[in-house]
Amino acid sequence: MSKEEKKILEQAPVEEKELDIFEQGRKDHPEDDDTIVKMRDVRVAFKIGSIERVIINHLNLDIKRGEVLGLVGESGSGKTTIGRALIRINKVSGGEVLFNNVKISGKIPKKTERLLKTKMQMIFQDPGDSLNDRANIDYIVSEGLRAFKLYKDEEDRLQKVQQMMQRVGLRPEYLNRYPHEFSGGQRQRIGIARCMIMNPEFVIADEPISALDVSIRAQVLNLIREFQQERKMTVLFIAHDLSVVRYISDRIAVIYAGHIVEIAEANRLFEAPLHPYTKSLLSAVPIPDPKVERKKKIITYNPAELHHYVLSDAPKLVEIEPGHFVRCNTPELEAYKAELERLGGKK
Amino acid sequence: MKKNNKVNDEKLFQVIDDDPRLADAVGVEKTIDTDIEKLFTVVGTSDEKIEKLDATPYSYWSMTFKYLFKNPLVIVCLVILGLLIFFTIFGPLMRNYPLLQLNGAAYGNTKYNWKEIILPNWEHWFGVFYPSDDKYFAGGDLWWLVWKGSQLSLILGVVVALIDTILGIVIGSLWGYFKWLDPILIEFRNFVNNLPTLLLDILLMQILKPYMKQFSFVIIVFLLTALGWVGLAGFIRNQIIIIRNREYNIASQTLGSSSKAMITHNLLPYLVSVIITVVSTAIPEAISAEVGLAYFGLSFDVSYNQITLGQILTAVVKNTYWMQYPHLLIAPMMVMAPLTITFFYLGLALADATDPKTHR
Amino acid sequence: MSKEKEILKETPETKEPEVVVDVQNLSVGFTVRGKKINVIRNISFKVYKGETLAIVGESGSGKSVTTKTFTGMLEKNGFVTSGSILFDGMNLAKFKTDEDWRPIRGKRIATIFQDPMTSLNPLLTIGFQISEVLRLHHGLSKQEAKEEAIKLLKKVRIPNAEARYDDYPFQYSGGMRQRVVIAIALACRPEILICDEPTTALDVTVQAQIIALIKELQEEYHWTTIFITHDLGVVANVANRIAVMYGGQIVEYGTVEDVFYNPAHPYTWALLASLPQLGSKDEALSYIKGNPPSFSSEIIGDAFAPRNEYAMNIDFVKEPPMFQISPTHCAKTWLLDPRAPKVEKPKVIQELHARMKRAAEELKRQEGVEDE
């Protein structure tokens, strides 16, 4: 299968010698090449009538090329907003987003915006609502190909779609069926197929499994992981459940009320969670063992009681050990450092 | 641990006997008891078995028609409509008394006394129109008149409905899809809604009167469609706004689909049901609208031999003969009423049948 | 089926707690596009008083449909085809009209749905909706109802209950709305509370709180809970007994210990093995291949067979009987037949308790000294 994808790669830019704006962006800043997405001081707000609701403010986040970054938080924390701001569904009202060192937030040329769509794709949360129910699978999977004419002729297109269907474990003979004939898991794989057929550099997976039964979640998860490793893609994996992101993520960022409160390598976050919100998330995961679960204590996170932030010592995201950041003020930093000592250093 | 679990082997093989498919499926020969071991061999799963869908794909249109024809009301309406169309085509030929032919004065017909209204009889199935005080219809055979009128009314209704619908869908879907168009068209709709339509029609008619002889059909269609599409376009716009921000449309946008693809593949297919309904109600609406125009003398000119149901009804209600001789009113209403009502009910039934939610 | 009953009768009934609902050979059909399909296929089980029964299964397993028959809330095209549901001397399977259901639905058997908005009216204040129930059911005056309603809101831990009494549902978060629905259910003092995936749409942290709340209130009000979920992980804490459903049948039934520590049905194994909490980073997470049966064609043999890694030839031919494993535990799989080969359970499941203990210790270590 991967041969085919390589073929797409080779075919797509016919004007190969001429670098597109994003390729140029990479070339111009070799020092920054390991970061694919940079969010600088990003602010996203929604206007309802005259009231403006700020969802995200002063957000800084780097996504490294080729990694899976898990973004975990509860509903309303802004995690979906971040994903949608990256792919320009939500407007960024402050700061900037760079993709391959090219600004992609705010007003950008139409050509750049269109080119971006071939490089950045999204897997949606609800497979029930994110597929066009009145179009057959053939149309849905090849929608992106059609939009950018990424095929030679009808035969080529059909072949690409069939191969992609097989790749996600669906039978190619069902191309003429309609989404509602498929189960939730199958539909989500259709959603992945239409995203991956574009061969994007960067994929935003917005809670792709939370609408699915637990029993089939791993299939979708494994599929995304396989694509990512095969193609060296970058994935932003958004979820509300830490137990799931652990399997797929290289790094995990925990977000609360629009702020990233902790970010670390996936294993490290599970070994040594520092921020009380991360801890509460970890403790909330139910343990499938009646004896153990009955004894377990749930930690509730109450920011008003826990943090006493003052303007003169506002909380910041601080790198407490290499690659491990936590949002805290000075006294908290000391406490976290002590805790880290107790938990043992990084292996 | 496992005690009470003896199974009746005979019974088990009886099951296989009953259904040869099963024996084939497992490769068990039915008479050999030693195959128990084979039966209890772990074979696991295969991809073959697990990603299968139902054998019969669901087809939207076949389900739609199935539901449509299951509805007895639809059958009744279709029969009535079929009869109406049949008589509309062949009725005037059955009793061919073109207008004015019976007019005694002009044609020297002495069979009838033109001072009386003639009741339906063997010769004139719906009777004969008034005596002389109507300039055009005096002495007309009502059967001939009514079906002749139905011809033009029906054609007019279909043409007007088609134009209204096409304009309404095209403009409505652009209106709903492109946000920048919205304020402009909303103002336009407000403007149109506040126009005195009748006055406008009268004015237009006065201007266009000289061209009525050659272009009467075009002019009447123009009068009826000039603003008729606005309502439909607004309706389509509302429907599109309801589904425009649904997740699957956002997905299509991130995939780079063009506006044209969005409208034709993502939005309009969801509106098939409402569009069909609107079209089927637009036909009777146009027929009725013509009746309105005719009442104010803004419709076709009978002197050019262009008869519509509207003109006949107008002529009937101009005086009170119909109170004494109700057949004068009943005859045109017998065509007019079923025509509009069947279209209306068919529209309702279509709306139901084309709604995928009913396909359960 | 008769065999099954015989087996069940042999179990010593002396220790058995009081039965509130006794479901016998229940079958439910639906008419879909003019075709009749069987969605619940001949199931029998008991719900014991004061306990929590968890019904676990994937979507389409029939878990919701089963409990909808308890309150007569099947969709229009669904109907009980055979069997009985005995509750307090009545056979609920025979109930037809709303008139029949009125004294049961909401009053004696209440339901909490996944989406709290199915039970709330968006146009009425939270306070009004609770106090109305109180006035209707208990004949309280307006003032009394308000006081009682605020008490209930406090009981379900709505912060600042007095102030939020006059708020509308949209002003509440998802978790808070679900609490309100629980409060409304509380107002009726039901004997049975059916929780139909009450936490599926909620965040993990909120889910944990809601489950804890339901458990706590149950201890206080002594009702019986039927907890429906697709996630075996969440029921370890709440359930006394678990019924695992697949393809419209109960494939395994036992106490929570039976099901977690000694699961017998390969479907239960697969469900457990797919829990992300059980895996470790180095192994690929397992999942159940394929899709639940669609019911559109007749199910032959064991419904799970096509997806079952332990499927035997017989599974494709003949439906297995229910094998009794212990007085409290039974499973419907040919693997329990003496003629079946011995198969090893997946490793994850054999090690379940050891793994989870380790996980819990890790958690404690992170929390620090507080509870040592």
PDB file of C-alpha atoms in Angstrom, chain C residues 64 131 164 231 255 263 288 291 342:
ATOM      1  CA  SER C  64     -31.036  -0.353  25.708  1.00  0.00           C
ATOM      2  CA  SER C 131     -40.915  21.051  41.613  1.00  0.00           C
ATOM      3  CA  ARG C 164     -29.444  28.156  40.214  1.00  0.00           C
ATOM      4  CA  ASP C 231     -17.576   0.324  28.653  1.00  0.00           C
ATOM      5  CA  THR C 255     -21.391 -11.241  39.819  1.00  0.00           C
ATOM      6  CA  PRO C 263     -14.785 -14.413  32.556  1.00  0.00           C
ATOM      7  CA  ILE C 288     -12.805  -6.672  18.521  1.00  0.00           C
ATOM      8  CA  ASN C 291     -18.990  -5.161  13.457  1.00  0.00           C
ATOM      9  CA  LYS C 342      -9.240 -26.272  26.251  1.00  0.00           C
TER      10      LYS C 342
END
